[in-house]
PDB file of C-alpha atoms in Angstrom:
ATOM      1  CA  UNK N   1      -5.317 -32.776   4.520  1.00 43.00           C
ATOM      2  CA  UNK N   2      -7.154 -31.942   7.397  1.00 43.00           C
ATOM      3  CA  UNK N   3      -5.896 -28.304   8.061  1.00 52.00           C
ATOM      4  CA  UNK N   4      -6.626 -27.636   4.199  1.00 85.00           C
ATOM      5  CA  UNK N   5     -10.023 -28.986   4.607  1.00 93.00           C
ATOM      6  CA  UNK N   6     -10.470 -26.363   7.257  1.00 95.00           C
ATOM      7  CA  UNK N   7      -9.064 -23.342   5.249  1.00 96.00           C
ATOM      8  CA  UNK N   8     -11.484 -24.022   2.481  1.00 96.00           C
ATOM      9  CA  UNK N   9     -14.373 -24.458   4.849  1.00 96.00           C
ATOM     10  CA  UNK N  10     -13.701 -21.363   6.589  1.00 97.00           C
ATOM     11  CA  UNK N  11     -13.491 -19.488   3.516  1.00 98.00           C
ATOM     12  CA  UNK N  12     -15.999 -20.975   1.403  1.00 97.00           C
ATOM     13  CA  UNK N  13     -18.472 -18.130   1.540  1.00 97.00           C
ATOM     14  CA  UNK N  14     -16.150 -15.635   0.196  1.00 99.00           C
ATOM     15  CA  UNK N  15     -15.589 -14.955  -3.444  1.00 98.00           C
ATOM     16  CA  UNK N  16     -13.310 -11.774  -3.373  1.00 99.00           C
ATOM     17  CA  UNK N  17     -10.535 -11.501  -0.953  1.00 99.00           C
ATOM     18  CA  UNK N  18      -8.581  -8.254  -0.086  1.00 99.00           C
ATOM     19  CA  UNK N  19      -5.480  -7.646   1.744  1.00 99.00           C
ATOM     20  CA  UNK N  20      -3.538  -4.472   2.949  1.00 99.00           C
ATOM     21  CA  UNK N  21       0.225  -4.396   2.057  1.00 99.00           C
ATOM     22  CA  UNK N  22       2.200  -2.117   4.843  1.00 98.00           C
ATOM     23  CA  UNK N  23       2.345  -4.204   7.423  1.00 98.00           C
ATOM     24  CA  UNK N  24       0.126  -6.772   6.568  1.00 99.00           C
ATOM     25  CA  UNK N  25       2.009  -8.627   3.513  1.00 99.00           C
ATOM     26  CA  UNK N  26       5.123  -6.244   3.666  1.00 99.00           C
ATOM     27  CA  UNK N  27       6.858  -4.012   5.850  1.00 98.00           C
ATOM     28  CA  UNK N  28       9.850  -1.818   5.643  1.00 98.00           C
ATOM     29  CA  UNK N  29      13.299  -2.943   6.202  1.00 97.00           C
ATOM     30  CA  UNK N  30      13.947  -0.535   8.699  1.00 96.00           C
ATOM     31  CA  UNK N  31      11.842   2.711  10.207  1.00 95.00           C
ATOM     32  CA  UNK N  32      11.691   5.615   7.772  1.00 96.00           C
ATOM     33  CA  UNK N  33      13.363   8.292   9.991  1.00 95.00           C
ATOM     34  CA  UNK N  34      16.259   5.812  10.039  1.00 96.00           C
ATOM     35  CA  UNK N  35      16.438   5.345   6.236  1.00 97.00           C
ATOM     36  CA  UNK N  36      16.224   8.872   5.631  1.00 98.00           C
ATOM     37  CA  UNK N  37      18.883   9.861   7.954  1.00 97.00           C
ATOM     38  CA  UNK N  38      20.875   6.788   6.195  1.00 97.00           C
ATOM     39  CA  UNK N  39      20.298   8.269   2.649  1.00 98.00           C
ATOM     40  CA  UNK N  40      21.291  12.179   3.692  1.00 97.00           C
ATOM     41  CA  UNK N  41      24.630  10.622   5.255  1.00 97.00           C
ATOM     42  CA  UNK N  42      25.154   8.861   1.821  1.00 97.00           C
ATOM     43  CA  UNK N  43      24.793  12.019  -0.037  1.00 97.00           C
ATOM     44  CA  UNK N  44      26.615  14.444   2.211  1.00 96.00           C
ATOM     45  CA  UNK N  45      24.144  15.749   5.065  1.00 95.00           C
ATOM     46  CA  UNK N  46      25.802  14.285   8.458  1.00 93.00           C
ATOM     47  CA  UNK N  47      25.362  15.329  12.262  1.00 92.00           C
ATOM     48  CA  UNK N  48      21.593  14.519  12.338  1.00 94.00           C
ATOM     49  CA  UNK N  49      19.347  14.779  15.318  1.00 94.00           C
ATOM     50  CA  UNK N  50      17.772  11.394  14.892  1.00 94.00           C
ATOM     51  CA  UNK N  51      14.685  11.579  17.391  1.00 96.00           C
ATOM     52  CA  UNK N  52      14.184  14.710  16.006  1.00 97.00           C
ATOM     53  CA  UNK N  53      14.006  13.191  12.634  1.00 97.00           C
ATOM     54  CA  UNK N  54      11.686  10.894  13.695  1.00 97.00           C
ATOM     55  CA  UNK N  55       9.270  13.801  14.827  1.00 98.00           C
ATOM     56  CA  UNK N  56       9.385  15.750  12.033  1.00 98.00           C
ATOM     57  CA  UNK N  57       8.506  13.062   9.939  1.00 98.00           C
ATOM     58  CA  UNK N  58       5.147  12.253  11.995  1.00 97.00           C
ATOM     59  CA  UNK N  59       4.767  15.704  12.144  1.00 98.00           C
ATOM     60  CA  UNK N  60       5.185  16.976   8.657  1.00 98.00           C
ATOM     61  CA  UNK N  61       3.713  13.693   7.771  1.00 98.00           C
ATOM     62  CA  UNK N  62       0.541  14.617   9.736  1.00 98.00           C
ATOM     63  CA  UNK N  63       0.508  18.231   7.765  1.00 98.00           C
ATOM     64  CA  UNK N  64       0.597  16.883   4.448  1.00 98.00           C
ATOM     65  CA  UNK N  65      -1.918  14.431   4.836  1.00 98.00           C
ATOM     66  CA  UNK N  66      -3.986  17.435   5.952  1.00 98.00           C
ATOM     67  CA  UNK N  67      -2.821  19.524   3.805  1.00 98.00           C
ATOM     68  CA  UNK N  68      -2.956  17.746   0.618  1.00 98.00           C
ATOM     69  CA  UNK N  69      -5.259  14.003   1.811  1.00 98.00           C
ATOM     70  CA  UNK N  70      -4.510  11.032  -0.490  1.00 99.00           C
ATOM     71  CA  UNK N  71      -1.027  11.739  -1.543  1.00 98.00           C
ATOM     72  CA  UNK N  72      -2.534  14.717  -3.550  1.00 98.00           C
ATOM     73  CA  UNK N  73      -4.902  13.238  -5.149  1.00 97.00           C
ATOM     74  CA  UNK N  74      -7.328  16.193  -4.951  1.00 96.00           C
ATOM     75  CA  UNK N  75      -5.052  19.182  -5.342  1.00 96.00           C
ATOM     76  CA  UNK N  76      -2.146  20.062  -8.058  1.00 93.00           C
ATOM     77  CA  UNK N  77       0.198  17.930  -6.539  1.00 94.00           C
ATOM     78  CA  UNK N  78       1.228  14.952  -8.818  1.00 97.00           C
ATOM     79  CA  UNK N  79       1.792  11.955  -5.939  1.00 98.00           C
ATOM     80  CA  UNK N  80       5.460  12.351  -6.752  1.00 98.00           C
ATOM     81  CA  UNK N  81       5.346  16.042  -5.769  1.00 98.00           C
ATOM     82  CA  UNK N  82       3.698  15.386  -2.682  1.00 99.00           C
ATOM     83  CA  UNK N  83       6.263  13.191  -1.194  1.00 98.00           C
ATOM     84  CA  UNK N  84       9.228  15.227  -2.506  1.00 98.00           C
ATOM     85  CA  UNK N  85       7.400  18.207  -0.745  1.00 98.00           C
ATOM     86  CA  UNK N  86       7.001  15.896   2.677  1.00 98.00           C
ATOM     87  CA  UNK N  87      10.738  15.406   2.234  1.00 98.00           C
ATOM     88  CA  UNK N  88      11.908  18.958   2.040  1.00 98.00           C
ATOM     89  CA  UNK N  89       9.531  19.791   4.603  1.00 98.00           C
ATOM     90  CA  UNK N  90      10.833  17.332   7.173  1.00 98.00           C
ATOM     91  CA  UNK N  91      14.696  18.073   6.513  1.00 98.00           C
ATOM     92  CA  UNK N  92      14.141  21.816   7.147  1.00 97.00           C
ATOM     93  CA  UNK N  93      12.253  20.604  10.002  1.00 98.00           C
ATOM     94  CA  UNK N  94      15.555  18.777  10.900  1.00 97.00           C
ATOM     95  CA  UNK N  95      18.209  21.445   9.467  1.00 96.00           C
ATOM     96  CA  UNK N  96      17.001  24.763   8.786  1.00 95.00           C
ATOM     97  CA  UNK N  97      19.823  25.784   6.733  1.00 95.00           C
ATOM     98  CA  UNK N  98      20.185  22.674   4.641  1.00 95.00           C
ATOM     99  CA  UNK N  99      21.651  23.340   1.173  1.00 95.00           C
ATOM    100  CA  UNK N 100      18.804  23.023  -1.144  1.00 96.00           C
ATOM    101  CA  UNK N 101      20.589  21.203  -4.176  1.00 96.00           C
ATOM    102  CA  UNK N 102      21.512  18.599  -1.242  1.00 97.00           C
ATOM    103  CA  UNK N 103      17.765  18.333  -0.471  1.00 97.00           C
ATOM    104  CA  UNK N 104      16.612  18.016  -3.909  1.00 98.00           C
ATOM    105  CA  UNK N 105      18.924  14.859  -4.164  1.00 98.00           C
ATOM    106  CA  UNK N 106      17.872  13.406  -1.177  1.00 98.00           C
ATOM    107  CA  UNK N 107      14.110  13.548  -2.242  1.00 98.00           C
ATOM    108  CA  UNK N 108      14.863  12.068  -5.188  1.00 98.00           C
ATOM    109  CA  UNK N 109      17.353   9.298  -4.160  1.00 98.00           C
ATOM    110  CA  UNK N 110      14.663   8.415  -1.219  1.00 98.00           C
ATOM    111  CA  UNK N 111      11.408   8.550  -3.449  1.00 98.00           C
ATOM    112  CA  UNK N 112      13.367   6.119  -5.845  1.00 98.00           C
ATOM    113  CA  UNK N 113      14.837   3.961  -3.226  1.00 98.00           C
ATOM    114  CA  UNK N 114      10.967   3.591  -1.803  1.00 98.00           C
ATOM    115  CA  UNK N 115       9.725   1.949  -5.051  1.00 98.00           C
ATOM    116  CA  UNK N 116      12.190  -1.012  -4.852  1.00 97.00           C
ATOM    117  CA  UNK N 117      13.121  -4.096  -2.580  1.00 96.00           C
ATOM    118  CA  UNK N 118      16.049  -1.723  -0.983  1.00 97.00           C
ATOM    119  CA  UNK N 119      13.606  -0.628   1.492  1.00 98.00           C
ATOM    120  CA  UNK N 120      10.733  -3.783   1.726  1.00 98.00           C
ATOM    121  CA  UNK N 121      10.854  -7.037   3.056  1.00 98.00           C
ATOM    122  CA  UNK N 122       8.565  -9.622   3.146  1.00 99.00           C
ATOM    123  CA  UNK N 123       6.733 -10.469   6.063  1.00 98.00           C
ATOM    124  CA  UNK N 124       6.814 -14.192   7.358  1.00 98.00           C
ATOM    125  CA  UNK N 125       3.884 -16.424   5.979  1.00 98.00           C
ATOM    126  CA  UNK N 126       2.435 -13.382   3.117  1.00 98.00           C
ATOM    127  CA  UNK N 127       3.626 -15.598   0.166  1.00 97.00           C
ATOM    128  CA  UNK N 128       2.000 -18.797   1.833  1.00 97.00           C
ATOM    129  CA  UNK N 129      -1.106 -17.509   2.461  1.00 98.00           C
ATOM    130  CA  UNK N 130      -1.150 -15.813  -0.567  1.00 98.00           C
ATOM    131  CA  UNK N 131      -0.906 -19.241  -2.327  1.00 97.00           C
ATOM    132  CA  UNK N 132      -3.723 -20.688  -0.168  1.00 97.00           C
ATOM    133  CA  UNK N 133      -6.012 -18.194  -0.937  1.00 98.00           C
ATOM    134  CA  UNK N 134      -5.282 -18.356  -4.215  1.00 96.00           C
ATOM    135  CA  UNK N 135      -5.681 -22.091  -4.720  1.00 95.00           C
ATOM    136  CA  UNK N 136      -9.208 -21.956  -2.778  1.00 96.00           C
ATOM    137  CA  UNK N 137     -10.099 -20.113  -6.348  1.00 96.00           C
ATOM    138  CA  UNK N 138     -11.029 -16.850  -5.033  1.00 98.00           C
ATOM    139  CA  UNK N 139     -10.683 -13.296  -6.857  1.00 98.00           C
ATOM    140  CA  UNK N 140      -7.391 -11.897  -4.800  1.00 99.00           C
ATOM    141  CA  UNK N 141      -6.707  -8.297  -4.907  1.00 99.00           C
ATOM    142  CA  UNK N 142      -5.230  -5.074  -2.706  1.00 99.00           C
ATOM    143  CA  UNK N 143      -6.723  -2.211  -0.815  1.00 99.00           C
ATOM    144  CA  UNK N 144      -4.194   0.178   0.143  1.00 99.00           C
ATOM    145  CA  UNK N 145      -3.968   3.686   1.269  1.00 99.00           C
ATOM    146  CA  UNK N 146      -1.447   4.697  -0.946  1.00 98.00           C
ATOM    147  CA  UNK N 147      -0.296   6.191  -4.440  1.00 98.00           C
ATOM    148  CA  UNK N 148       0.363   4.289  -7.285  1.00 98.00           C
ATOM    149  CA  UNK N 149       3.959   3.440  -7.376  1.00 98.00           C
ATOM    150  CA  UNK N 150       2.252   0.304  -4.977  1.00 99.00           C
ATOM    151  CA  UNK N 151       2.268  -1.170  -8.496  1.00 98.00           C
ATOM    152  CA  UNK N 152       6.132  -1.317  -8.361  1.00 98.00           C
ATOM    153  CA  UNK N 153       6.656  -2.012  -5.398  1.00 99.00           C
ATOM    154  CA  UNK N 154       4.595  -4.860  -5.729  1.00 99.00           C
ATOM    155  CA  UNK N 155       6.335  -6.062  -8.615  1.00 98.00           C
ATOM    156  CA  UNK N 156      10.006  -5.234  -7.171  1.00 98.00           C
ATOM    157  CA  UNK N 157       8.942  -8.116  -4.456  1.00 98.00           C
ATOM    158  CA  UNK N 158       7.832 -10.199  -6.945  1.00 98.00           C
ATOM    159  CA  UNK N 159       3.867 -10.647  -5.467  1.00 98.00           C
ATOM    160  CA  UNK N 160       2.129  -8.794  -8.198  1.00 98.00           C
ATOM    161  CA  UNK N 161       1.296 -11.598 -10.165  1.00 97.00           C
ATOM    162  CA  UNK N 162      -0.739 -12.808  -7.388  1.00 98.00           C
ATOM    163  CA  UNK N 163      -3.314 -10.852  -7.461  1.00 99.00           C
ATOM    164  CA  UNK N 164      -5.902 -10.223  -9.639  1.00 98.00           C
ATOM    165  CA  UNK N 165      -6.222  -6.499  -9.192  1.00 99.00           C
ATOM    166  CA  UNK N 166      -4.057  -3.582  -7.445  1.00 99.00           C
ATOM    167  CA  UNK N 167      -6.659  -1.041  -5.590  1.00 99.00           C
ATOM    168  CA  UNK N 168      -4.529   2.040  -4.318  1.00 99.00           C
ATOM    169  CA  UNK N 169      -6.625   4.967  -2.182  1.00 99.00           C
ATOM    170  CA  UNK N 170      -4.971   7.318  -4.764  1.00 98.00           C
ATOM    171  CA  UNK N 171      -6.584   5.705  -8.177  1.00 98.00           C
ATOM    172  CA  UNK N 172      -9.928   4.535  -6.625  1.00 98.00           C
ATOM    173  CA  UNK N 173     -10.247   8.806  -5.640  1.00 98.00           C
ATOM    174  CA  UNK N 174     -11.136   7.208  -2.138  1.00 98.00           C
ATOM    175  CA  UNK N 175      -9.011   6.496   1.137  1.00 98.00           C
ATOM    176  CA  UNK N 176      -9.661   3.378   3.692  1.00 99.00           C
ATOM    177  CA  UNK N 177     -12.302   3.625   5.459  1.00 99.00           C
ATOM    178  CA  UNK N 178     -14.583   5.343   3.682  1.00 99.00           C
ATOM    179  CA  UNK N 179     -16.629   2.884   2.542  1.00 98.00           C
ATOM    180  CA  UNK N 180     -16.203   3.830  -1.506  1.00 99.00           C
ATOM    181  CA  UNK N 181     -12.824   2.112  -1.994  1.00 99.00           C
ATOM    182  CA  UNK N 182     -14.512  -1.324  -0.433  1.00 99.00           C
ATOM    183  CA  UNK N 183     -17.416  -0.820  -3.180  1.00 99.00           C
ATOM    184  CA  UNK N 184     -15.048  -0.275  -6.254  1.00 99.00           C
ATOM    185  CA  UNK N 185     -13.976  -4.405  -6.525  1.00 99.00           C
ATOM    186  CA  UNK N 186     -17.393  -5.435  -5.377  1.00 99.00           C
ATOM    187  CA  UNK N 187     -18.768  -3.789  -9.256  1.00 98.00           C
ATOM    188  CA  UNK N 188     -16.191  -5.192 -10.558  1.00 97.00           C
ATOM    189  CA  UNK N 189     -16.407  -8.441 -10.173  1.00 97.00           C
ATOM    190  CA  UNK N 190     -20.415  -8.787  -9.385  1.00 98.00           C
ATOM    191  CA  UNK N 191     -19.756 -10.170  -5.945  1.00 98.00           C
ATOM    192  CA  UNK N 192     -22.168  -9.295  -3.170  1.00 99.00           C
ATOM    193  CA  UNK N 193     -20.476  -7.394   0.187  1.00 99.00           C
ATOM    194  CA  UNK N 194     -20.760 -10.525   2.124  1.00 98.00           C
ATOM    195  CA  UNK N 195     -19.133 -12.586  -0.053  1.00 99.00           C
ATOM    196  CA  UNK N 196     -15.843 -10.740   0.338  1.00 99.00           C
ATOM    197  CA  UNK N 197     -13.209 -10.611   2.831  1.00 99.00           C
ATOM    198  CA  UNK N 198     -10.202  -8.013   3.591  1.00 99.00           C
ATOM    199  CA  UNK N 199      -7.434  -9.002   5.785  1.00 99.00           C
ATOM    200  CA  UNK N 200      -4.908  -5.881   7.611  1.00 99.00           C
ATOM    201  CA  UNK N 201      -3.495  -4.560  10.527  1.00 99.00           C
ATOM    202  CA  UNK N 202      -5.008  -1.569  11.147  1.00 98.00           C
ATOM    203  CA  UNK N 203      -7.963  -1.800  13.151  1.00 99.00           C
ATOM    204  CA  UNK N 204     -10.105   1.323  12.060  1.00 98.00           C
ATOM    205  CA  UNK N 205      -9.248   1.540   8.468  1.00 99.00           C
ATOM    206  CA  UNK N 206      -9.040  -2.442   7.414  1.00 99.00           C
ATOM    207  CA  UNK N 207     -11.000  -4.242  10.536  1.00 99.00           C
ATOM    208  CA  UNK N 208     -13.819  -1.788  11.022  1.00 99.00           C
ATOM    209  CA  UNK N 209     -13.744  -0.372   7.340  1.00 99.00           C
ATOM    210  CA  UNK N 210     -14.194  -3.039   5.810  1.00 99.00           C
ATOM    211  CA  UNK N 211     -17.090  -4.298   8.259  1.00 99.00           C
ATOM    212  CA  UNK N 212     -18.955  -1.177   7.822  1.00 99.00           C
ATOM    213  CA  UNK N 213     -18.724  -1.672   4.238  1.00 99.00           C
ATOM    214  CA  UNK N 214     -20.883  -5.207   4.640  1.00 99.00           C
ATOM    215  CA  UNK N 215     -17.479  -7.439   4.058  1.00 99.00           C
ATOM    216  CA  UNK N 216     -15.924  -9.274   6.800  1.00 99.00           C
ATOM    217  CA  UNK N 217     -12.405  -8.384   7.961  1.00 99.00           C
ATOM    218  CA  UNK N 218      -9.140 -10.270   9.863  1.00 99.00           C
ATOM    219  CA  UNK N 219      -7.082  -7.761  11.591  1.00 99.00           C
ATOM    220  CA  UNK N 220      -2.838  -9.256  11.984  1.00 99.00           C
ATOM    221  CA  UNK N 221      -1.503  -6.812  14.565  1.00 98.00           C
ATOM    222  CA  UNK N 222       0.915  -7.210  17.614  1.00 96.00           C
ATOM    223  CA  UNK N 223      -1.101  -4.173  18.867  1.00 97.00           C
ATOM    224  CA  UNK N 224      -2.460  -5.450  22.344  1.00 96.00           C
ATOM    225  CA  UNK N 225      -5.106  -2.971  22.552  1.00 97.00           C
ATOM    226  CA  UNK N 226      -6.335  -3.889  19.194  1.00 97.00           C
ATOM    227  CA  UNK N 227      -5.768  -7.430  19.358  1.00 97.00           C
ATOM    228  CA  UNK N 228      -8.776  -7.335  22.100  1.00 96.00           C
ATOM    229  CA  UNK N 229     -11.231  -5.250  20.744  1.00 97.00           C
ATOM    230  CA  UNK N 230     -11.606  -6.987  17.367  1.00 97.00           C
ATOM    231  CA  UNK N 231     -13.839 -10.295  17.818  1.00 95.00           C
ATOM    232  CA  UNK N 232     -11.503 -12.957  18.993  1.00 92.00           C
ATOM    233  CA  UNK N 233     -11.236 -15.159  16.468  1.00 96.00           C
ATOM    234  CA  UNK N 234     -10.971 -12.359  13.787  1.00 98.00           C
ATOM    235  CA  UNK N 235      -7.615 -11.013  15.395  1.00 98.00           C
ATOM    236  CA  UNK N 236      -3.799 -12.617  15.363  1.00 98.00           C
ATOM    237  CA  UNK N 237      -0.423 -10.984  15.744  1.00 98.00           C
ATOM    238  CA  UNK N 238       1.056 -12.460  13.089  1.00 98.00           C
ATOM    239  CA  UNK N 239       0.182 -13.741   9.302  1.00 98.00           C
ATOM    240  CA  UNK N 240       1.339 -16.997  10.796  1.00 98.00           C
ATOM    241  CA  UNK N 241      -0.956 -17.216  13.521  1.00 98.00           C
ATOM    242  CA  UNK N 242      -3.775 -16.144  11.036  1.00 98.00           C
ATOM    243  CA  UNK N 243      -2.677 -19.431   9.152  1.00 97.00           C
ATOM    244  CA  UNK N 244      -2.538 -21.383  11.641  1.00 97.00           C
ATOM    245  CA  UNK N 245      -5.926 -20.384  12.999  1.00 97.00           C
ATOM    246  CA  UNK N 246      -7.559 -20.504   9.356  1.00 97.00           C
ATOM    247  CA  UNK N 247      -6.202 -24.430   9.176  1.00 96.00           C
ATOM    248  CA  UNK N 248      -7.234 -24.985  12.543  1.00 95.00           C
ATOM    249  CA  UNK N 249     -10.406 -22.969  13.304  1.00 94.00           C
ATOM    250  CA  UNK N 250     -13.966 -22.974  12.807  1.00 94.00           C
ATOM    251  CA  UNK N 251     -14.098 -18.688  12.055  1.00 96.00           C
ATOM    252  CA  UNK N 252     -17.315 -17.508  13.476  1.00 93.00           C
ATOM    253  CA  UNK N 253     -17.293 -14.571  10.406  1.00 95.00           C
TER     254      UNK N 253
END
């Protein structure tokens, strides 16, 4: 097969390959303002200002990352804590005088809801080029900025078991793109920064992280702005694309 001839060509000099889940392998199945304001309706809170919703939770969402960086990893918090305080924090945002037994609920109900397929889908062509990469008999793990319940979440959408190893910002003690989380795998598994690859859609913490780190990077993003300044043929809106490209291709890495 011609196309799979090219694949394993263009990825021959990599021995470790990394990929980013949010919106790179799987996305949410609908925008977390909207899910919240669904789950407070189930449980009793109606009338909510929805676009104010939405700003709170980039708001209070900035705060706590401030606050409290890598889901708490450095202060008292447990990770659970921290999003159950982001919670509260953006439905007093929303309703000042919101009963607080209500809001308890509703932080529990959503940080439950979040570590299951109720709330992920998978995006078009992950479990395909999963496969691939797998096949071309390469060490396959995650890099994520996030806290441990990835694990689940993983497992809830039934892609666990394809990789090797599950890297969260919160366990490694580092966050994408500090150049510490890229290092952790590398040790690991004895492979040299230019034999490994990261794929993810977020041009400063998986494109340009990863690069400064020594590996080499492939950014899927339907960001325009984006899209042009990563190298051309390192850059595709969609995992498809990225496929496509990667069967088609010669990749100048």
């Amino acid at each position: 097969m011609i196309g799979n001839s090219t694949f394993l060509r263009n990825l021959r000099k990599f021995r470790l390959v990394t990929f980013d889940i949010t919106e790179t392998l799987l996305c949410f199945r609908q925008a977390p303002a909207i899910q919240y304001a669904k789950t407070a309706a189930e449980l009793g809170v109606t009338d909510i200002d929805q676009p104010l919703l939405e700003q709170c939770f980039k708001d209070e969402f900035k705060t706590m990352a401030k606050l409290y960086p890598n889901y708490g990893r450095y202060s008292q918090l447990s990770w659970y804590d921290w999003w159950a305080q982001l919670v509260e924090r953006i439905f007093h945002c929303v309703k000042p005088n919101i009963d607080e037994k209500k809001l308890k609920q509703i932080s529990g109900t959503l940080i439950k809801i979040y570590r299951t397929n109720e709330c992920w889908i998978h995006i078009d062509g992950n479990k395909e080029l999963l496969s691939r990469v797998r096949q071309a008999n390469k060490h396959v793990g995650v890099i994520s900025n996030s806290d441990p319940s990835l694990h689940k979440v993983l497992k809830e959408m039934e892609i666990l078991d394809k990789f090797d190893f599950v890297l969260t910002s919160y366990e490694a003690g580092y966050q994408k793109p500090d150049r510490s989380i890229y290092d952790i795998p590398l040790e690991k598994y004895g492979v040299k920064a230019d034999e490994a690859l990261h794929i993810g859609n977020t041009y400063d913490l998986d494109y340009i992280g990863a690069r400064n780190a020594g590996w080499s990077s492939l950014l899927v993003t339907r960001n325009k702005i984006d899209l042009e300044r990563a190298q051309s043929t390192h850059a595709y809106p969609s995992l498809k694309d990225l496929l496509l490209a990667l069967d088609t291709k010669e990749i100048q890495w």
